[in-house]
Amino acid sequence: MADLTIALAGNPNVGKSTLFNALTGKHQHVGNWPGKTVAKQEGKLIIEGKHLTIIDLPGTYSLSAHSPEEEIARNFIVCGRPDAVVNVLDAANLERNLYLSAQILETGAPMILVLNMTDVATARGLQIHPEVLSTRLGIPVITMAASRGQGLSELKRLLATLARTPREAMVGSSVCA
Amino acid sequence: MTSIGLTPSLRMTYASPIEAELTRLSEDLGHCPDLVARYPMRWLAIQLLEGDALLQAEVERLGGSVASEALAASRMRLETHYGEDLDVAMVDQRYRFVHDLAAQALTRPKTPSLTMSDRVDRIVTNRWLGIPIFLGLMWVVFKLTTDVAAPFVDWIDAVLTGPVSHWIISLLSITGLSGGWLESLLIDGVIAGVGGVLVFIPVLFSLYFALAILEDSGYMARSAFVMDRLMHRLGLHGKSFLPMIVGFGCSVPAIYATRTLENERDRILTGLLVPFMSCSARLPVYVLVAAIFFPTMAGLVIFGLYLTGILVAIGLGILLKHTLFGNELPTPFVIELPPYRLPTLRNIWQQMWERTAAFLQHAWTIILGTSMLIWLLLALPVSGEGGFAETDVDQSAFAAVSGVVTPVFAPLGFGSWETSGALLTGFVAKEVVVSTMIQVYNVPGEEEEEAVATTFGEDLLAIGGSFVSATSDALKAIPSIIGINLAAEEDEQAPDGLTGAIRQGFDASSGGHGALAALAFLVFVLLYTPCMVAVAAARQEFGSRWMWVSIIGQFVIAWLAALIVFQGGRFFL
């Protein structure tokens, strides 16, 4: 079976790199400040015999190609044709984070939402209803506290069931520009 | 979830006039197979209506006039509804969609509580308190990388020059190879060279420790925010400040720290200025030379050198902002302040370890190679009667090679082969300047004839010992440099005869203006290339072209500044 490609996308400093490290066992530098991941990083994950290539995209607030980071993220989501885009969101700043999600939705890419930092959100008295997001958008939504390892096995289980999704709209060259 | 559907079932719908045009446009563009092969049509149509210049050019290239006319027609029809603000309307509708979605998925507390982060930020990013708090923290980092690290630096140095060297000598004597060129190579070349790298470990370790805490806690983002306005005047970015501060410790991690800047222009500009921050390895040179020529005001001279470095960086920053980098728009400063978090020990340790290991990997090959080369040049006789590894330094290939570049330094007052040689080796690392000067100025001792192995070892120990005391003295004096206590004592104990030899050397090369030449020499040491490792780091981060710009630029600036000091001083005195 061919490799599946999974892209991690999200706003800066929402814990993409922490999740990337947890999934791939790599030690990419993780820090509490936005903009650490300047270029995209690649790692491997094997679950239940399935070979997954995990791509950590630079954090962006939108997909309009205004900065190199946005361009990298956009090109990969649109032209790299990942088999799934795992959109990591800071649950404590849900509304602002969802803007990027809306833009990823528009690309038509297969998508999984990960609501990260739910511990911080709960501490702030925010109540999140992931099932509402899941039913409305029609995609899986996972709650997570990646720094504590919560929600990780759930995501892995989900990735294990992943099948290669044919995207007929886009065949041919995988490079747009 | 059996066969999970990842394809979203909800489609974000725009207002009906826009939707109508989106449908129309994606149909029109759909006639172009080149575009269909590359992009999702609806997405492409959305980007085009929003006015994405990159994709518009792409559509014109691939879709030709038909596609661009379709786009122009769609835009024209929408202009009646939205005027010039179609993109704003679309972003607004997207925000509304997101707002509704969030409202359904989220229940907010009735009274949003002021978080701990907010409360801390009220003080830390305060208009008046922000900068003092920042400077205070930087001072702590400074102390940590100097005072705290110093004893460990001394310790590693002592271990390498003492026991380790002795062991190698004894090991060689067992195998019957002692006293020869191999011993000289190992002790003088390998140990001296690799040791020069190893002694940096404590400094880097404590620096990375401080940086890890600043980063993980969330303060780093605040420091950039606080310093942004000041840094903008220098044509820099708020985030440039941290690499500059790191540069006082060591240029190498400072150059790597420029990665935190998003924009390439800011990264390169900061990387060009960082080497002018006087790194800790230059300090032993200042201490040695200042103690010989300005014994009563060594502290002031050293302080002045640090200040000169900062002023040169400021001046150059302003100059480059208006010239080389002038036509590029600086990125606006937008940074999200992450919540304060308690740094985890694991994360801190991981950062300290990985960054130090990365430094060592890059550093050791260059240092080892160069120190062996210098050893070889010092060992090779080009004149006189000495054999290989037994020649006097002034008859060595090193003296010959150094002699070639002396004319370059003649107008600066220090055009002797000794100083030229020291500066040449200084390209490798600034600590080498001191050890080279000690080696080349050292009058051949009388006892050297007897038991070569032990005397040589003792010599080395003495050099090592004096270097250790110089380093520790120098490092202790750092707080005074940033204005804490200027009354630091300089009790540099130069080896016997060395003071006189260096003084005579500078007097001879400058036509009697030894002190002035020494000052020019120090200014040159301050401003030219910090070390090979920094050069390697610059190449890795900014590419070969900028590496050469950096090397040549620094050399020219150092040469001109030293010229001004020497010739200008001679004119007035």
XYZ file of C-alpha atoms in Angstrom:
750
model
C 0.000 0.000 0.000
C 1.248 3.388 -0.907
C 2.139 5.962 1.703
C -0.503 8.309 2.945
C 0.429 11.923 3.426
C -0.958 13.806 6.396
C -0.438 17.553 6.728
C -0.559 19.354 10.059
C -1.931 22.858 9.609
C -3.014 25.541 12.038
C -2.332 28.949 13.509
C 1.093 29.680 14.990
C 1.752 28.348 18.473
C -1.228 25.996 18.730
C 0.951 22.942 19.374
C 1.486 21.589 15.872
C 5.123 20.859 16.498
C 4.335 19.181 19.823
C 1.807 16.973 18.028
C 4.261 16.356 15.195
C 6.916 15.208 17.658
C 4.406 13.033 19.510
C 3.320 11.372 16.269
C 6.681 10.903 14.613
C 8.971 10.551 17.608
C 11.107 13.315 16.180
C 12.569 16.077 18.274
C 11.657 19.132 16.385
C 12.318 22.227 18.410
C 9.204 23.129 20.378
C 8.901 26.507 22.005
C 6.243 28.726 23.431
C 6.397 31.409 20.786
C 4.868 31.785 17.370
C 6.894 31.248 14.227
C 9.279 28.451 15.147
C 8.491 26.313 12.135
C 9.686 28.360 9.190
C 9.786 25.612 6.593
C 7.725 22.464 6.486
C 9.062 19.474 8.386
C 8.604 15.846 7.490
C 8.372 12.730 9.634
C 7.170 9.142 9.435
C 4.592 7.249 11.425
C 3.661 3.593 11.095
C 0.360 2.540 12.634
C -1.129 -0.882 12.122
C 1.133 -1.509 9.184
C 0.140 1.717 7.536
C 2.936 4.048 6.501
C 2.091 7.681 7.047
C 4.182 10.663 6.084
C 3.475 13.532 8.451
C 4.154 17.056 7.244
C 4.326 19.851 9.797
C 3.349 23.036 7.986
C 4.396 26.464 9.245
C 1.783 28.141 11.402
C -0.417 30.647 9.577
C -3.507 32.675 10.355
C -4.813 32.433 6.832
C -4.125 30.838 3.475
C -3.812 34.039 1.481
C -0.284 34.009 0.127
C 0.968 37.151 1.878
C 4.000 35.660 3.606
C 6.391 32.805 2.780
C 4.791 30.714 5.521
C 1.300 31.173 4.136
C 2.530 30.329 0.676
C 4.220 27.142 1.873
C 1.098 26.047 3.748
C -1.267 26.907 0.920
C 0.822 25.298 -1.792
C 1.064 22.117 0.168
C -2.620 21.877 1.009
C -3.754 22.710 -2.516
C -0.999 21.224 -4.656
C 0.663 18.680 -2.382
C -2.656 16.878 -2.160
C -2.310 15.426 1.292
C -4.625 12.507 2.036
C -5.770 14.404 5.077
C -5.181 17.835 6.541
C -5.108 17.661 10.320
C -6.128 21.169 11.279
C -4.894 21.867 14.807
C -6.815 24.558 16.677
C -6.235 26.331 19.943
C -9.493 25.548 21.727
C -9.017 28.555 23.967
C -9.123 30.828 20.902
C -11.595 28.857 18.838
C -13.165 31.614 16.789
C -9.916 33.124 15.588
C -8.541 29.669 14.771
C -11.624 28.672 12.800
C -10.904 31.291 10.148
C -8.067 29.179 8.798
C -10.317 26.120 9.035
C -12.885 27.883 6.864
C -10.211 28.526 4.259
C -8.998 24.941 4.350
C -12.633 23.837 3.926
C -12.765 25.857 0.742
C -9.854 23.978 -0.768
C -11.941 20.829 -0.553
C -9.096 18.950 1.110
C -10.027 15.984 3.343
C -9.909 17.284 6.870
C -9.713 16.344 10.525
C -10.138 18.964 13.231
C -8.031 18.674 16.372
C -9.120 20.946 19.206
C -5.893 21.261 21.130
C -5.234 22.893 24.503
C -8.655 21.940 25.784
C -7.166 22.013 29.281
C -6.402 25.709 28.928
C -9.869 26.350 27.498
C -11.539 24.535 30.398
C -9.448 26.475 32.872
C -10.824 29.658 31.321
C -14.377 28.444 31.808
C -14.997 27.760 28.136
C -17.293 24.876 27.287
C -16.573 23.324 23.921
C -18.972 21.107 22.025
C -16.869 19.194 19.527
C -19.871 17.118 18.420
C -21.544 20.282 17.115
C -18.537 21.070 14.929
C -18.362 17.468 13.796
C -22.023 17.225 12.744
C -22.145 20.639 11.139
C -18.962 20.232 9.140
C -19.329 16.522 8.599
C -15.732 15.730 9.538
C -14.110 14.056 12.575
C -13.294 16.364 15.476
C -10.885 15.281 18.209
C -10.279 17.057 21.485
C -6.719 17.038 22.684
C -4.271 18.287 25.247
C -1.129 17.356 23.327
C 1.288 18.485 26.027
C -0.338 15.970 28.392
C -0.716 13.309 25.751
C -4.507 13.408 25.855
C -6.351 12.676 22.640
C -3.251 11.379 20.893
C -4.299 7.728 20.760
C -7.685 8.778 19.432
C -6.060 10.646 16.572
C -3.764 7.717 15.835
C -6.743 5.346 15.753
C -8.478 7.650 13.329
C -5.401 7.913 11.113
C -5.153 4.123 11.082
C -8.594 3.832 9.487
C -7.668 6.312 6.840
C -7.968 5.210 3.259
C -6.473 6.860 0.271
C -8.971 9.397 -0.920
C -9.050 9.938 -4.624
C -9.433 13.574 -5.467
C -10.581 13.525 -9.027
C -10.668 17.255 -9.299
C -6.936 17.268 -9.072
C -4.922 14.900 -11.144
C -1.678 15.394 -12.959
C 1.209 17.445 -11.722
C 1.473 17.821 -7.992
C 3.163 21.187 -8.343
C 0.956 24.142 -9.070
C 3.268 26.989 -9.717
C -16.907 5.625 12.079
C -16.441 2.889 9.539
C -15.125 4.329 6.347
C -14.582 7.793 7.662
C -15.578 10.648 5.495
C -13.075 13.419 5.708
C -14.604 15.456 2.971
C -16.523 18.262 4.616
C -20.252 18.117 4.002
C -20.777 21.748 4.881
C -19.913 24.261 2.270
C -19.478 27.836 3.192
C -21.902 29.867 1.113
C -21.314 33.486 0.252
C -24.022 36.038 -0.474
C -26.042 35.079 -3.546
C -24.480 37.529 -6.036
C -21.039 36.205 -5.157
C -22.212 32.598 -5.261
C -23.660 33.159 -8.724
C -20.357 34.490 -9.987
C -18.401 31.710 -8.279
C -20.483 29.098 -10.091
C -20.122 30.917 -13.380
C -16.429 31.511 -13.016
C -15.595 27.954 -12.006
C -17.523 26.724 -15.023
C -15.669 29.070 -17.357
C -12.301 28.219 -15.870
C -13.257 24.550 -16.024
C -12.845 24.651 -19.776
C -9.139 25.013 -19.345
C -7.651 21.553 -18.688
C -4.368 22.989 -17.431
C -6.161 24.766 -14.627
C -8.435 21.810 -13.847
C -5.375 19.603 -13.485
C -3.878 21.917 -10.920
C -6.538 23.574 -8.814
C -9.910 22.878 -7.233
C -12.143 25.113 -9.349
C -14.356 26.626 -6.685
C -11.359 27.416 -4.528
C -9.579 29.020 -7.457
C -12.643 31.121 -8.250
C -12.836 32.314 -4.626
C -9.160 33.331 -4.605
C -9.511 35.144 -7.909
C -12.538 37.140 -6.788
C -10.672 38.021 -3.610
C -7.964 39.443 -5.843
C -5.075 37.004 -5.381
C -2.368 38.385 -7.664
C -0.285 35.195 -7.758
C -3.187 33.063 -8.932
C -4.442 35.690 -11.341
C -1.092 35.635 -13.107
C -1.276 31.846 -13.126
C -4.752 31.918 -14.684
C -3.619 34.369 -17.339
C -0.653 32.150 -18.144
C -2.561 28.880 -18.325
C -6.066 29.954 -19.248
C -5.214 32.706 -21.679
C -7.471 35.572 -22.608
C -10.705 33.561 -22.270
C -10.062 32.946 -18.590
C -8.956 36.473 -17.793
C -11.944 37.917 -19.647
C -14.308 35.685 -17.689
C -12.701 36.898 -14.476
C -12.893 40.542 -15.504
C -16.579 40.119 -16.428
C -17.401 38.499 -13.071
C -15.606 41.265 -11.229
C -17.428 43.900 -13.269
C -20.836 42.435 -12.451
C -19.995 42.269 -8.745
C -18.797 45.854 -8.694
C -22.407 47.045 -8.821
C -23.010 45.278 -5.499
C -19.779 45.807 -3.649
C -17.890 48.572 -5.418
C -14.171 48.243 -4.822
C -14.585 46.258 -1.645
C -15.362 42.800 -2.952
C -12.425 41.239 -1.108
C -13.430 42.903 2.145
C -16.998 41.644 1.714
C -15.807 38.089 1.139
C -13.488 38.097 4.149
C -16.316 39.583 6.189
C -18.717 36.848 5.130
C -16.152 34.239 5.982
C -15.748 35.792 9.425
C -19.502 35.727 9.892
C -19.586 32.049 8.977
C -16.807 31.374 11.475
C -18.533 33.439 14.125
C -21.760 31.475 13.773
C -19.891 28.205 13.849
C -18.003 29.200 16.990
C -21.149 30.439 18.664
C -22.728 27.016 18.228
C -19.692 25.016 19.299
C -18.701 27.129 22.242
C -20.315 28.257 25.464
C -18.456 31.166 26.964
C -18.502 31.994 30.666
C -20.814 34.914 31.420
C -18.070 37.079 32.821
C -14.817 36.449 31.011
C -12.220 36.208 33.730
C -8.988 38.112 33.456
C -6.467 35.314 33.101
C -3.179 35.121 34.945
C -1.417 35.778 31.633
C -3.407 38.974 31.145
C -2.565 40.173 34.605
C 1.153 39.475 34.207
C 1.119 41.164 30.818
C -0.349 44.320 32.273
C 2.938 44.757 34.104
C 5.448 43.085 31.783
C 4.358 44.790 28.579
C 3.552 48.050 30.319
C 4.618 51.132 28.413
C 6.980 52.304 31.161
C 7.872 49.120 33.010
C 8.362 46.919 29.938
C 11.868 48.003 29.006
C 13.315 48.085 32.555
C 11.924 44.601 33.225
C 13.365 43.395 29.969
C 16.799 44.856 30.686
C 16.727 43.358 34.152
C 16.014 39.907 32.772
C 18.709 40.289 30.134
C 21.156 41.190 32.844
C 20.273 37.972 34.659
C 20.843 35.991 31.461
C 24.152 37.774 31.038
C 25.236 36.906 34.563
C 24.198 33.333 34.047
C 26.246 32.869 30.902
C 29.259 34.594 32.383
C 29.679 34.428 36.139
C 27.882 31.140 36.536
C 29.513 29.483 33.564
C 33.019 30.805 34.280
C 34.067 28.302 36.949
C 33.058 25.463 34.642
C 34.994 26.976 31.786
C 38.049 27.153 34.033
C 37.492 23.641 35.129
C 37.335 22.179 31.620
C 40.339 24.223 30.632
C 42.306 23.034 33.655
C 41.384 19.424 33.044
C 42.432 19.578 29.412
C 45.692 21.400 29.938
C 46.533 19.525 33.119
C 45.639 15.866 33.522
C 44.588 15.141 29.937
C 47.811 16.526 28.519
C 49.832 14.654 31.138
C 48.090 11.441 30.290
C 48.844 11.829 26.637
C 52.474 12.556 27.399
C 52.768 9.528 29.682
C 50.985 7.395 27.153
C 53.413 8.545 24.488
C 56.419 7.866 26.723
C 55.182 4.310 27.285
C 55.107 3.742 23.560
C 58.436 5.497 23.198
C 57.118 8.388 21.140
C 57.362 11.145 23.722
C 59.066 14.445 23.124
C 58.726 14.217 19.365
C 56.558 15.923 16.820
C 53.627 13.606 17.579
C 53.460 14.849 21.144
C 53.665 18.420 19.943
C 50.877 17.776 17.453
C 48.605 16.184 20.013
C 49.219 18.657 22.825
C 49.747 21.851 20.872
C 47.489 21.122 17.963
C 44.699 18.775 18.923
C 44.260 19.504 22.631
C 44.671 23.245 22.206
C 42.296 23.315 19.266
C 39.564 20.961 20.406
C 39.906 22.273 23.932
C 39.194 25.736 22.578
C 35.817 24.414 21.516
C 35.115 22.333 24.593
C 35.629 25.248 26.984
C 32.666 26.905 25.317
C 30.267 24.189 26.380
C 29.403 25.668 29.798
C 28.777 29.093 28.275
C 26.516 27.678 25.599
C 24.805 25.339 28.019
C 23.859 28.139 30.384
C 22.880 30.377 27.485
C 20.593 27.744 26.033
C 19.200 27.081 29.478
C 18.257 30.740 29.845
C 16.863 30.896 26.318
C 14.795 27.749 26.835
C 13.209 29.223 29.949
C 12.551 32.547 28.244
C 10.999 30.803 25.259
C 8.953 28.188 27.042
C 7.579 30.554 29.632
C 6.299 32.780 26.849
C 8.434 35.795 27.756
C 10.438 35.832 24.544
C 7.442 36.922 22.483
C 6.901 39.756 24.981
C 10.525 40.901 24.834
C 10.266 41.281 21.089
C 7.072 43.245 21.543
C 8.619 45.519 24.157
C 11.772 46.264 22.151
C 10.142 46.664 18.779
C 9.852 50.437 18.709
C 13.479 50.969 19.642
C 14.730 48.405 17.165
C 12.717 49.887 14.322
C 14.772 53.061 14.480
C 17.806 50.937 13.642
C 16.035 49.419 10.683
C 15.597 46.221 12.623
C 12.727 44.238 13.976
C 11.696 43.745 17.602
C 12.746 40.151 17.384
C 16.268 41.188 16.311
C 17.006 42.227 19.836
C 17.402 38.787 21.265
C 20.110 37.654 18.803
C 21.975 40.899 19.523
C 21.968 40.208 23.251
C 22.973 36.609 22.652
C 25.840 38.001 20.552
C 27.588 39.328 23.645
C 27.985 35.746 24.743
C 28.806 34.166 21.417
C 28.134 35.105 17.790
C 27.384 31.533 16.762
C 24.152 30.921 18.676
C 23.278 34.560 17.954
C 23.399 33.907 14.223
C 21.252 30.817 14.661
C 18.875 32.826 16.847
C 18.075 35.046 13.843
C 15.877 32.165 12.712
C 13.218 33.467 15.042
C 12.736 36.374 12.631
C 10.088 35.704 10.017
C 11.343 37.904 7.257
C 14.491 37.083 5.308
C 15.508 40.720 5.089
C 15.394 41.046 8.881
C 17.194 37.756 9.327
C 20.094 38.749 7.092
C 20.357 42.306 8.386
C 20.420 41.066 11.980
C 22.935 38.390 11.028
C 25.210 41.069 9.543
C 25.088 43.191 12.701
C 25.341 40.462 15.321
C 29.133 39.937 14.951
C 29.781 43.530 16.080
C 28.416 42.690 19.503
C 31.662 41.919 21.278
C 31.568 38.206 21.997
C 33.033 36.736 25.159
C 35.943 35.131 23.287
C 37.338 38.566 22.449
C 37.526 39.492 26.089
C 40.808 37.651 26.851
C 42.487 39.606 24.029
C 41.266 42.926 25.441
C 42.356 41.934 28.931
C 45.847 40.865 27.868
C 46.621 43.861 25.674
C 44.890 46.471 27.823
C 46.722 45.263 30.923
C 50.051 45.741 29.160
C 49.441 49.131 27.554
C 46.775 50.741 29.740
C 47.276 49.191 33.177
C 45.581 52.052 35.020
C 42.465 52.233 32.890
C 42.068 48.763 31.435
C 38.425 48.576 32.566
C 37.579 51.792 30.780
C 39.295 50.666 27.569
C 37.375 47.401 27.585
C 34.103 49.160 28.300
C 34.848 51.549 25.453
C 35.421 48.624 23.099
C 32.046 47.098 23.926
C 30.434 50.466 23.375
C 32.267 50.894 20.066
C 30.883 47.584 18.878
C 27.330 48.609 19.745
C 27.732 52.008 18.088
C 29.148 50.475 14.914
C 26.187 48.085 14.788
C 23.718 50.939 15.264
C 25.404 53.082 12.622
C 25.637 50.234 10.151
C 22.029 49.261 10.834
C 20.818 52.742 10.003
C 23.073 52.878 6.952
C 21.913 49.523 5.581
C 18.303 50.376 6.288
C 18.605 53.319 3.933
C 20.769 51.640 1.301
C 21.083 47.932 0.697
C 17.831 47.013 2.372
C 16.045 50.268 1.749
C 13.794 49.193 -1.089
C 12.340 46.294 0.825
C 9.362 47.010 3.003
C 9.867 45.973 6.599
C 7.297 43.490 7.839
C 4.748 45.014 10.159
C 5.190 43.776 13.662
C 2.355 41.476 14.564
C 3.009 38.870 17.184
C 0.610 36.756 19.106
C 1.470 36.754 22.770
C 1.289 33.136 23.861
C -0.031 32.384 27.334
C 2.574 32.096 30.079
C 3.379 28.494 30.792
C 5.568 26.766 33.300
C 8.557 25.457 31.315
C 8.926 21.696 31.493
C 12.290 20.311 32.560
C 12.238 17.818 29.725
C 11.759 20.451 27.085
C 14.470 22.664 28.569
C 16.946 19.811 28.780
C 16.144 18.734 25.230
C 16.789 22.213 23.904
C 20.026 22.642 25.856
C 21.335 19.299 24.755
C 20.338 19.456 21.109
C 21.536 22.988 20.516
C 24.862 22.377 22.217
C 25.358 19.143 20.295
C 24.543 20.915 17.043
C 27.113 23.598 17.844
C 29.789 21.035 18.617
C 29.112 19.129 15.431
C 29.611 22.244 13.349
C 32.502 23.578 15.355
C 34.892 20.791 16.053
C 35.925 19.881 12.520
C 36.855 23.441 11.608
C 38.722 24.099 14.829
C 40.550 20.800 14.771
C 41.599 21.266 11.163
C 42.770 24.815 11.589
C 44.655 24.290 14.816
C 46.504 21.373 13.274
C 47.371 23.548 10.292
C 48.709 26.290 12.547
C 50.690 23.768 14.487
C 52.155 22.461 11.240
C 53.093 25.963 10.096
C 54.695 26.700 13.459
C 56.608 23.416 13.349
C 57.894 23.770 9.789
C 61.274 25.507 9.570
C 61.814 27.684 6.529
C 65.159 29.072 7.636
C 67.683 28.583 10.394
C 68.958 25.274 11.735
C 65.974 23.921 13.682
C 64.477 20.650 12.526
C 60.799 19.821 12.133
C 58.840 20.693 15.287
C 62.036 22.098 16.834
C 62.330 25.334 14.942
C 62.203 28.763 16.527
C 58.896 30.472 15.831
C 60.419 33.330 13.891
C 62.054 30.834 11.544
C 58.866 28.862 11.057
C 56.588 28.756 8.063
C 54.057 30.517 10.256
C 56.292 33.563 10.497
C 56.841 33.467 6.747
C 53.144 33.212 5.954
C 52.247 35.917 8.467
C 54.949 38.110 7.009
C 53.091 38.175 3.702
C 50.068 39.957 5.171
C 51.975 42.393 7.373
C 51.857 45.235 4.798
C 48.066 45.208 5.139
C 48.367 46.071 8.807
C 51.335 48.453 8.519
C 49.183 51.613 8.142
C 47.326 50.574 11.299
C 50.491 50.529 13.403
C 50.713 46.805 13.991
C 52.401 45.529 10.866
C 54.642 42.897 12.449
C 54.522 39.211 11.590
C 53.652 38.399 15.204
C 50.472 40.467 15.339
C 49.560 39.581 11.763
C 49.916 35.919 12.614
C 47.790 36.339 15.726
C 45.083 38.067 13.698
C 45.255 35.384 11.015
C 44.684 32.669 13.567
C 42.009 34.907 15.040
C 39.892 34.087 12.018
C 39.624 30.609 13.486
C 38.672 31.735 16.963
C 39.406 34.767 19.068
C 40.818 32.785 21.983
C 43.542 31.664 19.601
C 44.753 35.269 19.338
C 45.913 35.186 22.936
C 47.534 31.781 22.717
C 49.233 32.669 19.424
C 50.570 35.916 20.870
C 51.895 34.076 23.890
C 53.550 31.524 21.632
C 55.120 33.913 19.147
C 56.225 36.588 21.612
C 57.650 34.094 24.019
C 61.411 34.442 24.144
C 62.917 30.996 23.776
C 63.589 29.863 27.331
C 67.009 28.687 28.517
C 65.650 25.603 30.234
C 64.154 24.367 27.030
C 67.320 22.407 26.298
C 66.962 19.945 29.200
C 64.049 17.556 29.638
C 61.901 18.662 26.759
C 58.769 16.739 27.701
C 58.326 17.988 31.259
C 59.429 21.539 30.636
C 57.165 21.754 27.685
C 54.336 20.403 29.780
C 55.085 22.926 32.518
C 55.189 25.715 30.008
C 51.864 24.674 28.739
C 50.483 24.495 32.241
C 51.732 27.993 32.936
C 50.127 29.279 29.772
C 46.961 27.422 30.596
C 47.000 28.736 34.151
C 47.429 32.330 33.097
C 44.758 31.947 30.466
C 42.388 30.521 33.035
C 42.938 33.373 35.456
C 42.627 35.871 32.631
C 39.382 34.324 31.472
C 37.855 34.149 34.899
C 38.946 37.700 35.690
C 37.547 38.857 32.415
C 34.269 37.083 32.848
C 33.865 38.461 36.343
C 34.351 41.907 34.902
C 31.443 41.576 32.486
C 28.784 42.925 34.852
C 30.873 46.056 35.165
C 30.774 46.432 31.416
C 27.039 46.835 31.411
C 27.414 49.440 34.116
C 26.927 47.500 37.322
C 30.327 47.893 38.893
C 33.064 49.661 37.034
C 35.661 49.219 39.736
C 36.660 45.736 38.669
C 40.298 44.966 39.210
C 42.422 43.678 36.403
C 45.233 41.571 37.758
C 46.328 39.865 34.606
C 49.579 38.077 35.257
C 51.349 37.980 31.957
C 54.132 35.444 31.733
C 57.591 36.829 32.414
C 59.097 38.578 29.483
C 55.846 38.545 27.556
C 54.793 42.048 28.623
C 58.109 43.445 27.513
C 58.125 41.512 24.271
C 54.619 42.610 23.292
C 55.363 46.209 24.238
C 58.579 46.209 22.204
C 56.796 44.564 19.299
C 54.063 47.192 19.118
C 56.525 50.041 19.654
C 58.692 48.793 16.819
C 55.855 48.326 14.329
C 54.285 51.704 15.044
C 57.289 53.924 15.092
C 57.124 54.545 18.829
C 53.348 54.813 19.209
C 52.952 51.441 20.862
C 49.897 52.278 22.974
C 48.065 53.783 20.012
C 48.901 50.761 17.864
C 47.669 48.480 20.639
C 44.375 50.373 20.793
C 44.003 50.126 17.025
C 44.790 46.437 17.300
C 42.016 45.975 19.878
C 39.526 47.884 17.726
C 40.458 45.623 14.843
C 39.991 42.528 16.993
C 36.603 43.859 18.057
C 35.306 44.419 14.557
C 36.689 41.737 12.249
C 35.243 38.243 11.743
C 34.509 36.684 15.139
C 35.551 33.146 14.214
C 35.347 30.383 11.626
C 32.396 28.815 13.384
C 30.444 32.057 13.093
C 31.359 32.154 9.405
C 30.110 28.590 9.000
C 26.920 29.495 10.836
C 26.388 32.534 8.603
C 26.872 30.400 5.527
C 24.414 27.817 6.765
C 21.796 30.417 7.606
C 22.203 33.036 4.880
C 24.135 31.327 2.094
C 27.618 31.816 0.678
C 26.932 35.222 -0.829
C 25.975 36.834 2.454
C 28.788 34.992 4.194
C 31.281 36.780 1.958
C 29.489 40.102 2.342
C 29.788 39.597 6.081
C 33.479 38.618 6.053
C 34.580 41.366 3.675
C 32.342 43.986 5.257
C 33.661 43.267 8.706
C 37.244 43.329 7.491
C 36.822 46.660 5.737
C 35.067 48.225 8.706
C 37.664 46.861 11.131
C 40.518 48.081 8.948
C 39.055 51.568 8.532
C 38.230 51.909 12.222
C 41.719 50.820 13.244
C 43.174 53.236 10.689
C 41.157 56.087 12.135
C 42.289 55.217 15.650
C 45.984 54.931 14.765
C 46.452 57.647 12.160
C 43.936 59.953 13.811
C 45.568 59.436 17.186
C 49.006 60.073 15.746
C 47.776 63.287 14.191
C 46.521 64.626 17.509
C 49.226 63.324 19.821
